[in-house]
PDB file of C-alpha atoms in Angstrom:
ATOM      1  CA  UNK A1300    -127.920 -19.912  -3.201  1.00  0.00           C
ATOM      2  CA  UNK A1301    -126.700 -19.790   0.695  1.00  0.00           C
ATOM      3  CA  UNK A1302    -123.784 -21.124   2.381  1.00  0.00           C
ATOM      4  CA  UNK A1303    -125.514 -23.993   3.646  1.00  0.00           C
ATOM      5  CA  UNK A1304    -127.050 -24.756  -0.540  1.00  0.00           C
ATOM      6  CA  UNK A1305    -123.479 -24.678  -1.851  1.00  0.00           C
ATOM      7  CA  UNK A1306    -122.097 -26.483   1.317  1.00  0.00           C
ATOM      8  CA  UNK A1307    -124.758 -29.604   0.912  1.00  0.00           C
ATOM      9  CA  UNK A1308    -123.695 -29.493  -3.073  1.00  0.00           C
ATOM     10  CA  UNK A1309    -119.995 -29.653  -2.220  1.00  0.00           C
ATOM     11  CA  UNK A1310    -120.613 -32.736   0.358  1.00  0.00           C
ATOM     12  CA  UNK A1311    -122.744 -34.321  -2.287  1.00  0.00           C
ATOM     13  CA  UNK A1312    -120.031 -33.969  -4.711  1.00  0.00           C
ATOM     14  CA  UNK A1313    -117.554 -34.974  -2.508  1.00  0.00           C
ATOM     15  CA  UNK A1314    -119.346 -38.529  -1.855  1.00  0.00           C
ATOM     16  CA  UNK A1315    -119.899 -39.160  -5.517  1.00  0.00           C
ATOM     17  CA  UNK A1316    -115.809 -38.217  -6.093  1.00  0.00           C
ATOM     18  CA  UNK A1317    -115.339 -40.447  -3.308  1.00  0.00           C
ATOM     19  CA  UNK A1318    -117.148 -43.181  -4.704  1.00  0.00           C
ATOM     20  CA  UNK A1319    -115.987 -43.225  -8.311  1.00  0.00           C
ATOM     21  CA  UNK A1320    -112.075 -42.648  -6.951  1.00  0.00           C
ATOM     22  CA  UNK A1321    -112.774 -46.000  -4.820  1.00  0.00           C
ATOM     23  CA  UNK A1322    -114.277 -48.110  -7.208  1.00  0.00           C
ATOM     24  CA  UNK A1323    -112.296 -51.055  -7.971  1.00  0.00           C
ATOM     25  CA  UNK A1324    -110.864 -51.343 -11.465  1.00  0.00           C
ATOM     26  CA  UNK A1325    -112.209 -54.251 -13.662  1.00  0.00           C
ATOM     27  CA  UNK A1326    -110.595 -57.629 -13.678  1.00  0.00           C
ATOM     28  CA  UNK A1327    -108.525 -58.277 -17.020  1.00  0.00           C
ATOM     29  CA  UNK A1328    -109.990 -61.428 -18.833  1.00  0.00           C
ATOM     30  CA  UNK A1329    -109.266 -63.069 -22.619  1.00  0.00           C
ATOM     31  CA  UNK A1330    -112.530 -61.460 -23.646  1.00  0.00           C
ATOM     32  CA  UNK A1331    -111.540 -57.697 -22.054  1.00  0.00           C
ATOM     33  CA  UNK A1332    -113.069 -54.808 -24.068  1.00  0.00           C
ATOM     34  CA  UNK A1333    -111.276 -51.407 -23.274  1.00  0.00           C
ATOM     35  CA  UNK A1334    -114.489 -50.056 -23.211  1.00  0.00           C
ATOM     36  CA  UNK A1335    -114.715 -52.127 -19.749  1.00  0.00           C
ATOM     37  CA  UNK A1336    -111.618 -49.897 -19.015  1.00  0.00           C
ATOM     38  CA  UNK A1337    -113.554 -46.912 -17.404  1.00  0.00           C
ATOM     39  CA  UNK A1338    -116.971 -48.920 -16.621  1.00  0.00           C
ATOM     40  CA  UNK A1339    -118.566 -50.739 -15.987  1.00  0.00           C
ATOM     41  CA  UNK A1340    -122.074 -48.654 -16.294  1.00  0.00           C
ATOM     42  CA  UNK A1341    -122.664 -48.313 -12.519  1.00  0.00           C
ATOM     43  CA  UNK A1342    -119.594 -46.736 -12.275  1.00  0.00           C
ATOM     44  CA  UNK A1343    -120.503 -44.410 -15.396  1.00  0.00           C
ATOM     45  CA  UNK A1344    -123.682 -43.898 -13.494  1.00  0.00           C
ATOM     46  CA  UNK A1345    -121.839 -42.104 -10.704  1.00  0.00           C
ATOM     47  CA  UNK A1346    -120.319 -39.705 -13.319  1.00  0.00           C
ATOM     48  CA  UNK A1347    -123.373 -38.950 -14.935  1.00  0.00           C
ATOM     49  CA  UNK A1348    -125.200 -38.161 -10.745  1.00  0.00           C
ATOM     50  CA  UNK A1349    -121.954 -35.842 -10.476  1.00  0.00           C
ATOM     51  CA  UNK A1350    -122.100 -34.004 -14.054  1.00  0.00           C
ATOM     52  CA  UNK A1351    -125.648 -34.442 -14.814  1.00  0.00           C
ATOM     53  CA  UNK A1352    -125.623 -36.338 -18.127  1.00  0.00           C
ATOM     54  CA  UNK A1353    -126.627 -39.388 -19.501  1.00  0.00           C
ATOM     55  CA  UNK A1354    -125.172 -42.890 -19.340  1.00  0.00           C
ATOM     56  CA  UNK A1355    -124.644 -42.632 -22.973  1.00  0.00           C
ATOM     57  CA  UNK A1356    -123.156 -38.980 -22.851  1.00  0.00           C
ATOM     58  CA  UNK A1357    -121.075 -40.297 -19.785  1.00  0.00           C
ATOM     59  CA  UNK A1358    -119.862 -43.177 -21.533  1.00  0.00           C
ATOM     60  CA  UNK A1359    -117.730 -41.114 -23.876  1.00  0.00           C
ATOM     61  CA  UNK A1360    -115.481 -39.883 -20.441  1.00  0.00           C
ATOM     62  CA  UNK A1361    -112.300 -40.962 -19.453  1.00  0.00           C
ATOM     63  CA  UNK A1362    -111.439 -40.350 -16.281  1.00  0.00           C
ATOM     64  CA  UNK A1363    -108.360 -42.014 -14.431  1.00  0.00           C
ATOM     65  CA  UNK A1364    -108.910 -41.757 -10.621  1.00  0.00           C
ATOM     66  CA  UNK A1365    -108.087 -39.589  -8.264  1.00  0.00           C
ATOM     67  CA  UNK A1366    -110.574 -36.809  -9.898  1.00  0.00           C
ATOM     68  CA  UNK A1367    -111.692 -34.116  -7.518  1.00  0.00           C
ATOM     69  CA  UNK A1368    -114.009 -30.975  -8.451  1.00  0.00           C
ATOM     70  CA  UNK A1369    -116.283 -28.908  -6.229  1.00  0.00           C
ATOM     71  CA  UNK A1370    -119.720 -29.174  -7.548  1.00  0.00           C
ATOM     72  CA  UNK A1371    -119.441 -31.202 -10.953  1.00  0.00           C
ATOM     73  CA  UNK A1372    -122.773 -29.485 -11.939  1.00  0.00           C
ATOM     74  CA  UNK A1373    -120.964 -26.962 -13.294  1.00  0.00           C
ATOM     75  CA  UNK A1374    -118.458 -29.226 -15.354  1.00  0.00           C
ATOM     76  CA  UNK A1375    -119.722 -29.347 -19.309  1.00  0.00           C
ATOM     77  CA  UNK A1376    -118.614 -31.685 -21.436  1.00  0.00           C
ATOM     78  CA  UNK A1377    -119.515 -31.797 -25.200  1.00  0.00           C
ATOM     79  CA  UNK A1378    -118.369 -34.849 -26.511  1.00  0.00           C
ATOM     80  CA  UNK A1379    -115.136 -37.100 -26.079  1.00  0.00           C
ATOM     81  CA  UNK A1380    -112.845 -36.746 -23.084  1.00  0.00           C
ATOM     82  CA  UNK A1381    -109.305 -38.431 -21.275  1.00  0.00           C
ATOM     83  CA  UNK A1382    -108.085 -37.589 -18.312  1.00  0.00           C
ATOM     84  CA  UNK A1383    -104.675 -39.008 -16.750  1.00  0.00           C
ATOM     85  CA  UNK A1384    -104.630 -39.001 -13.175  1.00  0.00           C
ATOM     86  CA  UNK A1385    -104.506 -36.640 -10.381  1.00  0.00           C
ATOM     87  CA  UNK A1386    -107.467 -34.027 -12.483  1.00  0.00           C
ATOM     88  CA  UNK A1387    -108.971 -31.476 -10.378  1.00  0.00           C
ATOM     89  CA  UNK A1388    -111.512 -29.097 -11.825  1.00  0.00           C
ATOM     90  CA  UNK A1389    -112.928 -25.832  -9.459  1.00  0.00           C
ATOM     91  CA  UNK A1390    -116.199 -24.987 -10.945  1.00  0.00           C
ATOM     92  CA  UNK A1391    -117.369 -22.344  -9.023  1.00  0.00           C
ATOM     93  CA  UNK A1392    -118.398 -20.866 -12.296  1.00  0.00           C
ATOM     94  CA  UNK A1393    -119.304 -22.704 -15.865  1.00  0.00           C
ATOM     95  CA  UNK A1394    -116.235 -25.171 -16.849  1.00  0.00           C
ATOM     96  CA  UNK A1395    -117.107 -26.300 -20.803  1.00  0.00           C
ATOM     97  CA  UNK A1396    -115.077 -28.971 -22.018  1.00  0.00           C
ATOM     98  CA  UNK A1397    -114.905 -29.390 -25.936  1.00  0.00           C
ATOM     99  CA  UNK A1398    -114.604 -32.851 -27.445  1.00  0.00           C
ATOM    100  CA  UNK A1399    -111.587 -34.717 -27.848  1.00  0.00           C
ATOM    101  CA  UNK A1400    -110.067 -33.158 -25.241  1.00  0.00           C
ATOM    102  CA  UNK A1401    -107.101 -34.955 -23.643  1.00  0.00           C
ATOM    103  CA  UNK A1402    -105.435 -34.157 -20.119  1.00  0.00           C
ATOM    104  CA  UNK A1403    -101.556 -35.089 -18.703  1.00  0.00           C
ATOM    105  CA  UNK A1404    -101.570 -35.805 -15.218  1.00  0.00           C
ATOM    106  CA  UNK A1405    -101.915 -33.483 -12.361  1.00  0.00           C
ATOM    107  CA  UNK A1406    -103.884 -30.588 -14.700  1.00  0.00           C
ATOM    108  CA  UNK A1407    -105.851 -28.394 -12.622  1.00  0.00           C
ATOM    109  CA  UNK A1408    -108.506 -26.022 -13.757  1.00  0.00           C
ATOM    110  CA  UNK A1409    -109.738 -23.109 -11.438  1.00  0.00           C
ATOM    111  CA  UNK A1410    -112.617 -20.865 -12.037  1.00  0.00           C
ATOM    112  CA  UNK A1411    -112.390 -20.217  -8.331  1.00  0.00           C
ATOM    113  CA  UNK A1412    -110.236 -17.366  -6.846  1.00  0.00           C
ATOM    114  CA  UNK A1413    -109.760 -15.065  -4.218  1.00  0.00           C
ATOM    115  CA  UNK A1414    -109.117 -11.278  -3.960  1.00  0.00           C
ATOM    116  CA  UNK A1415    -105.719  -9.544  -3.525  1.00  0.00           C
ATOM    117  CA  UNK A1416    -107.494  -7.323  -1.244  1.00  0.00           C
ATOM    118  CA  UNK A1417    -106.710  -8.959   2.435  1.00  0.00           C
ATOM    119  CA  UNK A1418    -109.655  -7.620   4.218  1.00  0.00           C
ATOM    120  CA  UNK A1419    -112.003  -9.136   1.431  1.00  0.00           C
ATOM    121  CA  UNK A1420    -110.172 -13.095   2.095  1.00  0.00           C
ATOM    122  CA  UNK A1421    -110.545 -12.273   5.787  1.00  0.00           C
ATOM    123  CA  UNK A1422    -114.626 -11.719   5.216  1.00  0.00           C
ATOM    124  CA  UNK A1423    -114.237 -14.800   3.025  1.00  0.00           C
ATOM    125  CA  UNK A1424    -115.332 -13.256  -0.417  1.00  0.00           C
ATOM    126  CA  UNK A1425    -115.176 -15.777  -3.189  1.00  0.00           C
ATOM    127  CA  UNK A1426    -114.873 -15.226  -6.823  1.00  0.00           C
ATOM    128  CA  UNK A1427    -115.790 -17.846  -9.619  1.00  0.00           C
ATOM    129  CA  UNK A1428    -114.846 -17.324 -13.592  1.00  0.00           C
ATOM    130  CA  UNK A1429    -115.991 -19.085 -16.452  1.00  0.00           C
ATOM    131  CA  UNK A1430    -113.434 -21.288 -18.328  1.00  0.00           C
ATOM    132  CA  UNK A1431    -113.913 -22.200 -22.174  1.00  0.00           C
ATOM    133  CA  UNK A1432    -111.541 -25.237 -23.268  1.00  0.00           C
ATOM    134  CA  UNK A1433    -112.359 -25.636 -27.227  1.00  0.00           C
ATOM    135  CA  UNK A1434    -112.421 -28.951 -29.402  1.00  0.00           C
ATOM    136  CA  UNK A1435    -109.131 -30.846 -29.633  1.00  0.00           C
ATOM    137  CA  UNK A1436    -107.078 -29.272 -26.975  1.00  0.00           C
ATOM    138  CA  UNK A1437    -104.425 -31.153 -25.521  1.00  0.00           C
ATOM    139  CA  UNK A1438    -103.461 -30.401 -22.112  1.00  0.00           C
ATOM    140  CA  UNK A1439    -100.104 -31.548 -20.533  1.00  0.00           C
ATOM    141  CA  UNK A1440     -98.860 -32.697 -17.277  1.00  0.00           C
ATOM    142  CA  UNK A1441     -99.341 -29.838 -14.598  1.00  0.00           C
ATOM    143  CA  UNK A1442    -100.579 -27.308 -16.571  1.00  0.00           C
ATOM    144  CA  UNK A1443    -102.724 -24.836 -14.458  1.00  0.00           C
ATOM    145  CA  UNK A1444    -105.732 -22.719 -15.955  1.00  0.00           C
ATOM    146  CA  UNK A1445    -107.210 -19.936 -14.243  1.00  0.00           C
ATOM    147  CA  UNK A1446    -109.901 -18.417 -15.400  1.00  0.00           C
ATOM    148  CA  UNK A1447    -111.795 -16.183 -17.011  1.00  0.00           C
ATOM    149  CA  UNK A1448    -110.091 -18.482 -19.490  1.00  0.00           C
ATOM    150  CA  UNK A1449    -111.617 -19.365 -23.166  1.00  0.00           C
ATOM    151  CA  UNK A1450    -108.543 -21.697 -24.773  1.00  0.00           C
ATOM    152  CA  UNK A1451    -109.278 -22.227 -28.664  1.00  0.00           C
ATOM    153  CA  UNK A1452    -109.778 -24.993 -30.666  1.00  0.00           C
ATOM    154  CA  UNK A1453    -106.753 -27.249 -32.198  1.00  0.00           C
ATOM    155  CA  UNK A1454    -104.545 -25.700 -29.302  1.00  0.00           C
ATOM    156  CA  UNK A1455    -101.744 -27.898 -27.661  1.00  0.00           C
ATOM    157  CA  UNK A1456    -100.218 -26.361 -24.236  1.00  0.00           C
ATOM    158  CA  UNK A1457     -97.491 -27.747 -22.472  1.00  0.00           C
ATOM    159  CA  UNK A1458     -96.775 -29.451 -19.549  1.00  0.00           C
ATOM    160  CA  UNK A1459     -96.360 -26.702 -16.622  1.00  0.00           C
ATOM    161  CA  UNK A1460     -98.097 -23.586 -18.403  1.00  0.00           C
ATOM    162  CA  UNK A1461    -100.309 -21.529 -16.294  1.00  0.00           C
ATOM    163  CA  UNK A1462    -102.848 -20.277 -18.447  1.00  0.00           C
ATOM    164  CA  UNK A1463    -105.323 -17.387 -18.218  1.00  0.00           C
ATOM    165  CA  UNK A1464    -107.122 -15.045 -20.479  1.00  0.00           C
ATOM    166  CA  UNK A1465    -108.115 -15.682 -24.112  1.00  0.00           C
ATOM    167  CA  UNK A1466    -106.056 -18.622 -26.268  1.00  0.00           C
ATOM    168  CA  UNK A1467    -106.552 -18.000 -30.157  1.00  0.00           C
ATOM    169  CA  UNK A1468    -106.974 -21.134 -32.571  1.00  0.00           C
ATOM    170  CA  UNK A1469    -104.149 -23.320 -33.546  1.00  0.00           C
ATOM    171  CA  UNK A1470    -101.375 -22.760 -31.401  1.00  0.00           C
ATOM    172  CA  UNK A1471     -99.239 -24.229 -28.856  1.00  0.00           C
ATOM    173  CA  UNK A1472     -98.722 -22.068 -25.835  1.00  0.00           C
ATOM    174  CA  UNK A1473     -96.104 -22.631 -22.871  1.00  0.00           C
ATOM    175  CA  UNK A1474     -94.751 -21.020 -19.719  1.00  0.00           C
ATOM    176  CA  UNK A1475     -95.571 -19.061 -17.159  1.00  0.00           C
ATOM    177  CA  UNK A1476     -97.851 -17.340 -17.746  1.00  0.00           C
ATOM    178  CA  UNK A1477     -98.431 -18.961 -20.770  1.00  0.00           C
ATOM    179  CA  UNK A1478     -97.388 -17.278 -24.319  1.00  0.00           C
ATOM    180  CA  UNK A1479     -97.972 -18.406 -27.980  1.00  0.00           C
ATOM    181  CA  UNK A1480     -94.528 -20.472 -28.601  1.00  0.00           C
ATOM    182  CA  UNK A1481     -96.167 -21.729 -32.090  1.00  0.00           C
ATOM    183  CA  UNK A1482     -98.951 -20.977 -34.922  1.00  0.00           C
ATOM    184  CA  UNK A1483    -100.365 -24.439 -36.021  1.00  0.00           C
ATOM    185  CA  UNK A1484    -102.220 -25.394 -39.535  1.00  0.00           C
ATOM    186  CA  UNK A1485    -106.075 -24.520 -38.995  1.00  0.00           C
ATOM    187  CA  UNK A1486    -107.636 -27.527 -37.685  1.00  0.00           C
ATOM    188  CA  UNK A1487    -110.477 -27.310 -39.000  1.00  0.00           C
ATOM    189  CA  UNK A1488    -108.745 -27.820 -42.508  1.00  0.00           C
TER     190      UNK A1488
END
């Protein structure tokens, strides 16, 4: 793609970002379903025009507003997911999402980066890395991923890790940069 392709993409997602952080939230009523939490289904609609899935697939998204991301294209998602607010996702490159993933506020994913190498930022080069989150992570408050990133399955990291490079299985992982503080129980098990 050119500039101008990934420049129309990012204005595209921008509007749809726009549009789902501005929608109003639902009015509460004796017959409230928290599945009317998140909807109702235009709202899921504008999800699903920003990721590329289904109203059904969308459905199983939670996203508290603000969200932000670049393209959303390159967001994957493969099943269940909760987001608290303030979630912003750079997917330059591939972002896959496991199910039953859950987010703290303020988590930020980057594939997107930029060289050390000053006169490469001055010709604005770009780099974009794939990032792997597995099945089951939780994710706390203002934890930071950079990728290339592929975080296991079962894996809990805590709130203010920065997190890059390969996460085994069944662990919790802190700090900065993030190191294996635990060894979990197999959760597959």
């Amino acid at each position: 793609m050119n500039d101008s392709e990934l420049i129309g993409l990012r204005l595209r997602a921008r509007k749809l970002v726009k549009k789902y952080n501005d929608y109003p939230p639902p009015d509460f009523t004796a017959d409230f379903k928290i599945e009317d939490f998140f909807g109702p289904d235009e709202r899921f609609h504008i999800l699903g025009d920003l990721f590329g899935m289904s109203l059904e697939r969308t459905k199983a998204l939670a996203i508290e507003p603000p969200f932000h991301c670049d393209f959303g294209f390159n967001i994957k998602f493969k099943g269940e997911f909760y987001s608290n607010f303030n979630l912003i996702i750079l997917d330059g490159a591939e972002v896959t999402i496991g199910t039953r993933v859950q987010c703290g506020p303020n988590v930020q994913i980057y594939s997107a980066t930029h060289s050390v190498e000053v006169e490469e930022r001055r010709a604005r080069h770009e780099r974009a890395y794939p990032i792997v989150i597995g099945d089951d992570v939780w994710i706390g408050g203002n934890v930071v991923i950079i990728g290339p990133c592929t975080i296991g399955n079962g894996v809990t990291i805590a709130a203010g890790a920065v997190v890059k490079g390969d996460i085994p299985n069944d662990v919790v992982i802190g700090g900065i940069p993030a190191k294996i503080i635990k060894y979990l129980e197999s959760s597959t098990s």
